[in-house]
Amino acid sequence: MGIGATAGVAALGGFALSANASTETASRSADDSLVFDPEGYTQLTATVTDTDGTEHEVKYRFWKAITYVSKPVDEKYQSLNVSVPVEIDGKAVDVSNAPILFANTVGGYLPSTVTEATGVGASGLPVGGGGGAPAGGGTTSAGPAPSASSSAPGANENTNANGGALNTNQYLALGAGYVVVEPGARGRTLKDSSGEYYGTAPAVIVDLKAAVRYVRANKGRIPGNVDRIVSAGTSAGGAVSALLGASGDSKIYDKYLKEIGAADASDAIFATGAWCPITDLEHADGAYEWNWGTNKLKAGDQVDQTVSKALQAQFAEYQASLKLKGLNRFGLLTARNYDEYLVKQYLEPSATKYLTALPDSDRETYLAKNTFITWSGGKATFSWADFLTHVGARKKTVPAFDAFDLSAGENNEFGAGTTESRHFTAYSAKNDSTGLNSKRVASDIPEKLNLLNPMFHLERRNPGRSKHWWIRLGTNDTDTSHVVSANLAAAAKGLGDEVNHLYYWDQGHGANTDPGDFITWIAKVTGYKK
């Protein structure tokens, strides 16, 4: 089928959908609410275009909006969809041992719902935040699939991250014969009639863990190999995908899972796919300033350099405390050598791969426009300073995540009760500009930061973690720091895990230029053979 080919062009030409026949999902009593109904599907037909541009007819069974907890806070978000291929190009598909792609569509830590989906890949749009997300909820219907290089907005832009890595992965996974599970999850903007927020931290990860538990509890009933779950997500979705991988079976979530009636099963996953993860939030401001502190905003303004330098100093201290070693025997990663590490380990190889793939004339044109690159012996070299100039404007002001005026989406993620937004770092709380009485972070914040940070679990060598990691980032992504994903990769690699991490040259937030390779990687690490 060519599904595993590297995509040098758009991964998918289109995705068409039609209903053939259906059966209604059987009503379930409270006693068996967490038992998967094998007969409760609609049979659909999809046309999936693979990375070679070849169309394939896929007949699949579609289970819609299954509530995955017995005591849901909001079923609209605490439900999942399941898509199972039964026939590809007229040939029957045996999914008894197929890997399960667990594809969240979280963006901006906003709520995502699958309840109005019409088929695979048409679910999960973050809602309630405006800026491109449907007001009041809703999802897209199946339509043209996104380009492999389409970009997604940033975590604190209140918009969805439903481009790039998300639907592309789901369509190709279905076409490769994998089972696709799409979970919804609560998000930061949800509040009840009394004005209390019920989707802020740690709701998103608790819900996704509960969804994994539902799938694993239904081993033998739900199609596919529940011991071979591979998560995928972009931006904030990439963060919680990485968190699922790092925190498998961690006890610190148990009380939250019990509250919503999660299944009594493991929530560990086998492998993790994370695109441009917006994570490690308590250190994200410092990492961002270390990376982009000298870059001006799009309007040409320079951010407050006193604040920027203070945050950079915090990052240096944090990075030193991690005692992480870089890949390929680089040695300890510090604020002083991280620029060299990024250039040698990720940036120059990314540029080299990009330029090598270009026709000679196009390469010459590109190099003529980008004279900071030295092209010799089929390899690209350049300095960190020139790279920063090449990228240009930074996307976010300072601080990037814990805003002094509480305006960032991440501030809302740590809201509680009827308080919409709160500080989650001591530095921003001390420099609050909204007139708060207290200049300290609330007492519950440290626990919530741990619940939301994959690095917390990797630093503690969590035995239930995923042992396989696929991590991607665009080199022009200024939604977060390049250090965030590189630290994640270094931490996992330091524990002996298999890590596949690279950057896409000249791509922005949410890019996914090698979707076929991800599908092939899933088969490789899970040991799946058709």
Coordinates of C-alpha atoms in Angstrom, one line a residue:
M1 CA 0.0 0.0 0.0
G2 CA 3.0 2.3 0.3
I3 CA 1.7 3.4 3.7
G4 CA 5.2 3.3 5.2
A5 CA 6.8 5.6 2.6
T6 CA 8.4 8.8 3.7
A7 CA 6.1 11.7 2.7
G8 CA 7.9 14.2 0.6
V9 CA 4.6 15.7 -0.4
A10 CA 1.3 16.0 1.3
A11 CA 0.5 12.8 3.1
L12 CA -3.1 12.5 2.2
G13 CA -5.0 13.7 -0.9
G14 CA -8.4 13.1 0.7
F15 CA -10.7 11.1 2.8
A16 CA -14.2 10.2 1.7
L17 CA -16.8 8.5 3.8
S18 CA -20.1 6.8 3.3
A19 CA -22.4 4.8 5.5
N20 CA -23.4 1.2 4.5
A21 CA -25.4 -0.2 7.3
S22 CA -25.7 0.3 11.0
T23 CA -26.8 -1.2 14.3
E24 CA -27.7 0.9 17.3
T25 CA -25.5 0.7 20.3
A26 CA -27.3 -1.4 22.9
S27 CA -28.4 0.4 26.0
R28 CA -26.3 -0.3 29.0
S29 CA -27.2 -0.4 32.6
A30 CA -25.0 1.1 35.3
D31 CA -23.7 -2.4 36.2
D32 CA -22.2 -3.0 32.8
S33 CA -21.5 0.5 31.7
L34 CA -17.8 -0.2 31.2
V35 CA -18.4 -3.3 29.1
F36 CA -17.7 -2.8 25.4
D37 CA -20.5 -3.8 23.1
P38 CA -19.0 -5.7 20.1
E39 CA -22.2 -5.3 18.1
G40 CA -22.8 -1.6 18.7
Y41 CA -21.2 -0.3 15.5
T42 CA -22.0 1.4 12.2
Q43 CA -20.2 0.0 9.2
L44 CA -18.6 2.7 7.0
T45 CA -16.5 2.9 3.9
A46 CA -13.6 5.3 3.5
T47 CA -11.3 6.2 0.8
V48 CA -7.8 6.7 2.3
T49 CA -5.0 8.2 0.2
D50 CA -1.6 6.9 1.3
T51 CA 1.7 8.7 1.3
D52 CA 2.4 7.6 -2.3
G53 CA -0.9 9.2 -3.5
T54 CA -2.6 5.9 -4.0
E55 CA -6.3 5.6 -3.0
H56 CA -7.5 2.6 -1.0
E57 CA -11.0 1.6 -0.1
V58 CA -11.3 0.8 3.5
K59 CA -14.4 -0.7 5.1
Y60 CA -14.5 -0.3 8.8
R61 CA -16.7 -0.6 11.9
F62 CA -17.3 2.6 13.8
W63 CA -18.3 2.7 17.5
K64 CA -19.4 6.2 18.5
A65 CA -19.4 8.1 21.7
I66 CA -18.8 5.3 24.2
T67 CA -18.7 6.7 27.8
Y68 CA -15.5 5.3 29.3
V69 CA -16.1 6.0 33.0
S70 CA -19.0 4.8 35.2
K71 CA -19.3 8.2 37.1
P72 CA -18.8 10.8 34.3
V73 CA -18.6 14.5 35.2
D74 CA -19.6 15.3 31.6
E75 CA -20.3 12.5 29.1
K76 CA -19.9 14.9 26.2
Y77 CA -16.2 14.9 26.8
Q78 CA -15.6 11.6 28.7
S79 CA -16.4 9.4 25.7
L80 CA -14.4 7.8 23.0
N81 CA -14.8 6.5 19.4
V82 CA -13.4 3.3 18.0
S83 CA -12.7 2.5 14.3
V84 CA -11.8 -1.0 13.2
P85 CA -10.9 -1.8 9.6
V86 CA -12.5 -5.0 8.3
E87 CA -11.6 -4.9 4.6
I88 CA -9.0 -3.0 2.6
D89 CA -9.2 -3.0 -1.2
G90 CA -11.5 -5.9 -1.1
K91 CA -9.3 -8.1 1.2
A92 CA -10.4 -9.0 4.7
V93 CA -8.4 -7.6 7.6
D94 CA -7.5 -9.6 10.7
V95 CA -7.2 -7.0 13.6
S96 CA -6.9 -9.6 16.4
N97 CA -3.3 -8.6 17.0
A98 CA -3.3 -5.2 15.5
P99 CA -1.8 -2.2 17.4
I100 CA -4.2 0.4 18.7
L101 CA -3.6 4.0 17.8
F102 CA -4.8 6.1 20.7
A103 CA -5.1 9.5 19.1
N104 CA -6.1 12.4 21.3
T105 CA -7.1 15.7 19.7
V106 CA -6.4 18.0 22.6
G107 CA -5.3 21.4 21.7
G108 CA -4.5 24.4 24.0
Y109 CA -5.6 22.2 27.0
L110 CA -9.1 22.9 25.8
P111 CA -11.9 20.4 26.0
S112 CA -12.3 17.9 23.1
T113 CA -15.4 15.9 22.2
V114 CA -16.1 13.0 19.9
T115 CA -19.9 13.0 20.3
E116 CA -20.6 14.6 16.9
A117 CA -18.1 12.7 14.8
T118 CA -19.2 11.1 11.6
G119 CA -16.3 8.8 11.2
V120 CA -12.6 8.3 12.0
G121 CA -10.5 11.4 12.2
A122 CA -13.5 13.7 12.4
S123 CA -13.6 14.0 16.1
G124 CA -12.0 15.8 19.0
L125 CA -12.0 19.4 18.1
P126 CA -11.1 21.5 21.1
V127 CA -14.1 23.6 22.0
G128 CA -15.2 26.5 24.2
G129 CA -12.2 28.8 23.6
G130 CA -13.1 30.5 20.4
G131 CA -10.4 31.4 17.9
G132 CA -11.4 28.8 15.4
A133 CA -13.0 26.2 17.7
P134 CA -16.8 26.0 17.3
A135 CA -18.5 28.0 20.0
G136 CA -20.3 25.8 22.4
G137 CA -18.9 22.6 21.1
G138 CA -19.0 20.4 18.0
T139 CA -16.7 18.6 15.6
T140 CA -16.0 18.6 12.0
S141 CA -17.4 16.1 9.6
A142 CA -15.1 13.9 7.5
G143 CA -13.7 15.9 4.7
P144 CA -10.4 16.5 3.0
A145 CA -7.5 15.3 5.2
P146 CA -4.9 17.7 6.4
S147 CA -1.6 18.2 4.7
A148 CA 1.3 16.5 6.3
S149 CA 2.9 19.8 6.9
S150 CA -0.1 21.8 8.0
S151 CA 0.5 23.8 11.2
A152 CA -1.4 24.1 14.4
P153 CA -1.8 27.1 16.6
G154 CA -0.1 27.4 20.0
A155 CA -1.3 26.3 23.4
N156 CA -2.2 29.7 24.7
E157 CA -3.9 30.9 21.5
N158 CA -7.2 29.2 22.5
T159 CA -7.4 27.5 19.1
N160 CA -7.4 23.9 18.0
A161 CA -4.4 21.9 17.1
N162 CA -6.3 19.6 14.8
G163 CA -4.0 19.9 11.8
G164 CA -0.7 18.3 11.1
A165 CA -0.1 15.2 13.0
L166 CA -3.6 14.4 14.2
N167 CA -6.0 13.3 11.5
T168 CA -3.1 12.3 9.2
N169 CA -2.1 9.6 11.7
Q170 CA -5.6 8.4 12.2
Y171 CA -6.4 8.0 8.5
L172 CA -3.1 6.3 7.7
A173 CA -3.4 4.0 10.7
L174 CA -6.8 2.8 9.6
G175 CA -5.5 2.2 6.1
A176 CA -2.6 0.2 7.5
G177 CA -5.0 -2.1 9.3
Y178 CA -4.7 -0.7 12.8
V179 CA -7.5 -0.1 15.3
V180 CA -8.0 3.6 16.0
V181 CA -9.3 4.9 19.3
E182 CA -10.2 8.6 19.6
P183 CA -10.9 9.8 23.2
G184 CA -12.5 13.0 24.2
A185 CA -11.4 14.8 27.4
R186 CA -12.4 17.6 29.6
G187 CA -10.5 20.9 29.2
R188 CA -9.7 24.2 30.9
T189 CA -12.7 26.3 29.8
L190 CA -15.5 24.1 31.1
K191 CA -17.5 25.4 34.0
D192 CA -20.8 24.4 35.6
S193 CA -23.9 26.5 36.3
S194 CA -22.4 27.8 39.5
G195 CA -19.4 29.0 37.7
E196 CA -17.0 26.3 38.9
Y197 CA -14.3 25.1 36.5
Y198 CA -14.4 21.3 36.2
G199 CA -11.9 20.7 33.3
T200 CA -8.7 22.3 34.6
A201 CA -5.7 20.3 35.7
P202 CA -5.4 17.4 36.1
A203 CA -8.7 16.6 34.3
V204 CA -7.3 16.1 30.8
I205 CA -4.8 13.4 31.8
V206 CA -7.1 11.8 34.3
D207 CA -9.7 11.4 31.5
L208 CA -7.2 10.0 29.0
K209 CA -5.9 7.6 31.5
A210 CA -9.5 6.5 32.2
A211 CA -10.0 6.0 28.5
V212 CA -6.9 3.8 28.3
R213 CA -8.2 1.8 31.3
Y214 CA -11.5 1.3 29.5
V215 CA -9.8 -0.1 26.4
R216 CA -7.5 -2.4 28.5
A217 CA -10.4 -3.6 30.7
N218 CA -12.2 -4.8 27.5
K219 CA -9.5 -7.1 26.3
G220 CA -11.1 -9.8 24.2
R221 CA -14.1 -7.6 23.5
I222 CA -12.7 -4.5 21.9
P223 CA -10.8 -5.3 18.7
G224 CA -7.0 -5.1 18.5
N225 CA -4.1 -5.8 20.9
V226 CA -4.8 -3.8 24.1
D227 CA -1.2 -4.5 25.2
R228 CA 0.0 -2.5 22.1
I229 CA -1.5 0.9 22.6
V230 CA 0.4 3.7 20.9
S231 CA -0.7 7.3 21.9
A232 CA -0.4 10.3 19.6
G233 CA -1.1 14.0 20.1
T234 CA 0.1 17.5 19.0
S235 CA 0.9 20.6 21.1
A236 CA -0.9 20.3 24.4
G237 CA -2.1 17.0 23.0
G238 CA 1.6 16.1 22.5
A239 CA 2.2 17.0 26.1
V240 CA -0.5 14.7 27.4
S241 CA 0.5 11.9 25.0
A242 CA 4.0 12.1 26.4
L243 CA 2.5 12.2 29.9
L244 CA 0.5 9.0 29.2
G245 CA 3.7 7.4 28.1
A246 CA 5.7 8.5 31.1
S247 CA 3.2 8.0 33.9
G248 CA 1.8 4.6 33.2
D249 CA 0.2 3.1 36.3
S250 CA 1.5 5.8 38.5
K251 CA -0.4 5.8 41.8
I252 CA -0.6 9.6 42.1
Y253 CA -3.7 9.6 39.8
D254 CA -5.6 6.9 41.6
K255 CA -7.9 9.1 43.7
Y256 CA -8.9 11.1 40.6
L257 CA -9.6 8.0 38.6
K258 CA -11.6 6.5 41.4
E259 CA -13.7 9.7 41.6
I260 CA -14.9 9.3 38.0
G261 CA -15.4 5.6 38.1
A262 CA -12.5 4.5 35.8
A263 CA -12.1 0.8 35.0
D264 CA -10.0 -1.3 37.3
A265 CA -7.2 -1.9 34.8
S266 CA -3.8 -0.7 33.8
D267 CA -3.4 2.7 32.1
A268 CA 0.1 2.0 30.8
I269 CA 0.6 2.3 27.1
F270 CA 3.2 0.6 24.9
A271 CA 4.6 3.5 22.8
T272 CA 4.3 7.3 22.6
G273 CA 4.0 9.7 19.7
A274 CA 4.4 13.4 20.7
W275 CA 4.5 16.3 18.2
C276 CA 5.7 19.7 19.5
P277 CA 4.7 18.9 23.1
I278 CA 3.8 22.0 25.2
T279 CA 4.9 20.5 28.5
D280 CA 7.2 20.9 31.6
L281 CA 5.2 24.0 32.3
E282 CA 6.8 25.0 35.6
H283 CA 10.1 25.4 33.6
A284 CA 8.7 26.4 30.2
D285 CA 9.1 30.1 30.7
G286 CA 12.8 29.8 31.4
A287 CA 13.4 27.3 28.6
Y288 CA 11.5 29.6 26.2
E289 CA 13.7 32.6 27.1
W290 CA 16.9 30.6 26.8
N291 CA 15.8 29.6 23.3
W292 CA 14.1 32.7 22.0
G293 CA 15.1 35.5 24.4
T294 CA 17.0 37.5 21.8
N295 CA 14.4 37.2 19.1
K296 CA 12.0 40.1 18.7
L297 CA 8.2 39.9 18.5
K298 CA 6.5 40.0 15.1
A299 CA 5.9 43.7 15.4
G300 CA 9.6 44.2 15.9
D301 CA 9.4 44.9 19.6
Q302 CA 12.0 43.5 22.0
V303 CA 10.6 41.8 25.1
D304 CA 11.6 43.0 28.6
Q305 CA 15.2 41.8 28.7
T306 CA 15.4 42.0 32.5
V307 CA 12.6 39.5 32.8
S308 CA 14.0 37.4 30.0
K309 CA 17.5 37.2 31.6
A310 CA 16.0 36.3 35.0
L311 CA 14.1 33.4 33.5
Q312 CA 17.1 32.3 31.6
A313 CA 19.0 32.1 34.8
Q314 CA 16.2 29.9 36.3
F315 CA 16.5 27.6 33.3
A316 CA 20.2 27.2 33.7
E317 CA 19.7 26.1 37.3
Y318 CA 17.0 23.7 36.4
Q319 CA 18.9 22.2 33.5
A320 CA 21.9 21.6 35.7
S321 CA 19.7 19.8 38.3
L322 CA 18.5 17.3 35.7
K323 CA 21.9 15.9 35.0
L324 CA 20.8 14.7 31.6
K325 CA 23.2 13.4 29.0
G326 CA 22.7 14.2 25.4
L327 CA 22.2 11.6 22.7
N328 CA 25.2 10.2 20.8
R329 CA 27.5 10.5 23.8
F330 CA 27.3 14.3 24.0
G331 CA 27.7 14.5 27.7
L332 CA 25.9 16.5 30.3
L333 CA 23.4 19.0 28.9
T334 CA 23.7 22.5 30.4
A335 CA 22.6 26.0 29.5
R336 CA 26.1 26.7 28.3
N337 CA 26.3 23.9 25.8
Y338 CA 22.7 23.2 24.8
D339 CA 22.9 25.5 21.8
E340 CA 25.8 23.4 20.4
Y341 CA 23.9 20.2 21.2
L342 CA 20.8 21.3 19.4
V343 CA 22.7 22.4 16.3
K344 CA 24.8 19.2 16.0
Q345 CA 22.2 16.7 17.1
Y346 CA 19.0 18.1 15.5
L347 CA 19.3 21.3 13.5
E348 CA 22.1 20.6 11.1
P349 CA 20.9 17.0 10.4
S350 CA 17.4 18.4 9.8
A351 CA 18.7 21.0 7.3
T352 CA 20.9 18.4 5.6
K353 CA 18.0 16.0 5.1
Y354 CA 15.9 18.8 3.7
L355 CA 18.5 20.1 1.3
T356 CA 19.5 16.6 0.2
A357 CA 16.0 15.9 -0.9
L358 CA 15.7 19.0 -3.0
P359 CA 16.5 19.0 -6.8
D360 CA 19.9 20.6 -7.5
S361 CA 18.4 23.8 -8.9
D362 CA 16.0 24.2 -5.9
R363 CA 18.9 23.6 -3.5
E364 CA 21.0 26.2 -5.1
T365 CA 18.2 28.7 -5.0
Y366 CA 17.5 27.9 -1.3
L367 CA 21.2 28.3 -0.4
A368 CA 21.5 31.5 -2.3
K369 CA 18.6 32.9 -0.2
N370 CA 20.0 31.5 3.0
T371 CA 23.7 32.3 3.0
F372 CA 24.1 31.5 6.7
I373 CA 24.2 27.8 5.7
T374 CA 27.5 26.3 4.6
W375 CA 26.9 23.4 2.2
S376 CA 29.9 21.2 1.8
G377 CA 30.3 17.5 1.2
G378 CA 26.5 17.0 1.3
K379 CA 26.2 18.5 4.8
A380 CA 24.8 21.7 6.1
T381 CA 26.6 23.6 8.9
F382 CA 25.7 26.9 10.6
S383 CA 25.8 28.7 14.0
W384 CA 23.1 28.9 16.6
A385 CA 23.0 32.6 16.4
D386 CA 22.5 32.5 12.6
F387 CA 19.8 29.9 13.1
L388 CA 17.9 32.2 15.5
T389 CA 18.1 35.0 13.0
H390 CA 16.8 32.7 10.3
V391 CA 13.8 31.7 12.3
G392 CA 13.0 35.4 13.0
A393 CA 10.2 36.6 15.2
R394 CA 9.2 34.8 18.4
K395 CA 5.5 34.1 18.8
K396 CA 5.1 34.8 22.5
T397 CA 5.9 37.6 24.9
V398 CA 7.5 37.2 28.3
P399 CA 6.7 35.2 30.3
A400 CA 5.4 32.9 27.6
F401 CA 3.3 30.6 29.7
D402 CA 2.7 32.0 33.2
A403 CA 1.8 35.5 32.2
F404 CA 2.1 38.3 34.8
D405 CA -1.5 39.3 33.9
L406 CA -2.9 35.8 34.0
S407 CA -3.8 36.0 30.3
A408 CA -2.1 32.8 29.0
G409 CA -4.1 29.6 28.4
E410 CA -1.9 27.8 30.8
N411 CA -2.9 30.2 33.6
N412 CA -6.5 29.0 32.9
E413 CA -5.3 25.4 33.0
F414 CA -4.4 25.8 36.6
G415 CA -7.7 27.6 37.5
A416 CA -9.7 26.1 40.4
G417 CA -13.2 26.5 41.8
T418 CA -14.7 29.8 40.4
T419 CA -11.2 31.2 39.8
E420 CA -10.6 31.2 36.1
S421 CA -6.8 31.6 36.1
R422 CA -3.9 31.2 38.5
H423 CA -0.2 31.5 38.6
F424 CA 1.8 28.3 38.7
T425 CA 5.4 29.6 39.1
A426 CA 6.8 31.5 42.0
Y427 CA 8.4 34.1 39.7
S428 CA 5.2 35.1 38.0
A429 CA 3.2 35.0 41.2
K430 CA 5.7 37.4 42.7
N431 CA 5.5 39.7 39.7
D432 CA 1.7 39.5 39.3
S433 CA 0.2 42.5 37.6
T434 CA -3.5 41.9 38.3
G435 CA -3.5 43.1 41.9
L436 CA -3.7 39.8 43.7
N437 CA -3.5 39.9 47.5
S438 CA -1.2 36.9 47.6
K439 CA 2.1 36.8 45.7
R440 CA 2.5 33.1 46.2
V441 CA 1.3 30.1 44.2
A442 CA -1.6 28.2 45.8
S443 CA -0.8 25.2 47.9
D444 CA -2.3 22.7 45.5
I445 CA -0.2 23.9 42.5
P446 CA 2.9 21.8 43.1
E447 CA 0.9 18.5 43.0
K448 CA -0.9 19.6 39.9
L449 CA 2.3 20.4 38.2
N450 CA 3.6 16.9 38.9
L451 CA 0.4 15.4 37.7
L452 CA 0.8 17.2 34.4
N453 CA 4.6 16.8 33.7
P454 CA 6.1 13.7 32.0
M455 CA 9.6 14.7 33.3
F456 CA 8.4 14.2 36.9
H457 CA 7.8 10.5 36.1
L458 CA 10.9 10.0 34.0
E459 CA 13.1 11.5 36.7
R460 CA 11.7 8.9 39.0
R461 CA 12.2 6.0 36.6
N462 CA 8.5 5.1 36.5
P463 CA 8.5 1.3 35.7
G464 CA 5.1 1.5 34.0
R465 CA 6.3 4.0 31.4
S466 CA 6.3 3.5 27.7
K467 CA 9.6 2.2 26.4
H468 CA 9.3 3.6 22.8
W469 CA 9.2 7.3 22.0
W470 CA 8.4 9.1 18.7
I471 CA 9.0 12.8 19.2
R472 CA 8.8 15.5 16.5
L473 CA 9.2 19.3 16.4
G474 CA 9.4 21.9 13.6
T475 CA 12.6 24.0 13.6
N476 CA 10.6 27.2 13.2
D477 CA 8.2 26.4 16.1
T478 CA 8.4 29.3 18.5
D479 CA 5.3 28.2 20.5
T480 CA 7.7 26.5 22.9
S481 CA 11.4 25.9 23.4
H482 CA 13.3 23.3 21.4
V483 CA 14.8 22.3 24.7
V484 CA 11.5 20.8 26.0
S485 CA 11.3 18.0 23.5
A486 CA 15.1 17.4 23.6
N487 CA 15.0 17.0 27.3
L488 CA 12.1 14.6 27.0
A489 CA 14.1 12.6 24.5
A490 CA 17.3 12.7 26.6
A491 CA 15.5 11.6 29.7
A492 CA 13.8 8.6 28.0
K493 CA 17.0 7.6 26.3
G494 CA 18.9 7.8 29.6
L495 CA 16.5 5.2 31.0
G496 CA 17.3 2.9 28.1
D497 CA 14.2 3.5 26.2
E498 CA 14.1 3.5 22.4
V499 CA 13.8 7.1 21.2
N500 CA 13.1 8.3 17.6
H501 CA 13.4 12.1 17.8
L502 CA 14.0 14.6 15.0
Y503 CA 13.1 18.1 13.9
Y504 CA 11.4 19.1 10.6
W505 CA 13.4 21.8 8.8
D506 CA 11.6 25.2 8.3
Q507 CA 8.4 23.8 9.7
G508 CA 6.2 25.4 12.3
H509 CA 3.9 24.2 15.2
G510 CA 2.0 21.0 14.5
A511 CA 4.0 19.9 11.4
N512 CA 4.1 16.2 10.5
T513 CA 6.2 15.6 7.3
D514 CA 6.9 11.9 7.8
P515 CA 3.5 10.4 8.7
G516 CA 4.1 7.2 6.8
D517 CA 7.3 6.6 8.8
F518 CA 5.3 6.9 12.0
I519 CA 2.9 4.2 10.9
T520 CA 5.8 2.0 9.9
W521 CA 7.5 2.7 13.3
I522 CA 4.4 1.5 15.1
A523 CA 4.5 -1.8 13.3
K524 CA 8.2 -2.2 14.1
V525 CA 8.1 -1.4 17.8
T526 CA 4.9 -3.4 18.4
G527 CA 6.1 -6.4 16.4
Y528 CA 3.0 -6.3 14.2
K529 CA 2.9 -8.2 11.0
K530 CA -0.2 -8.3 8.7

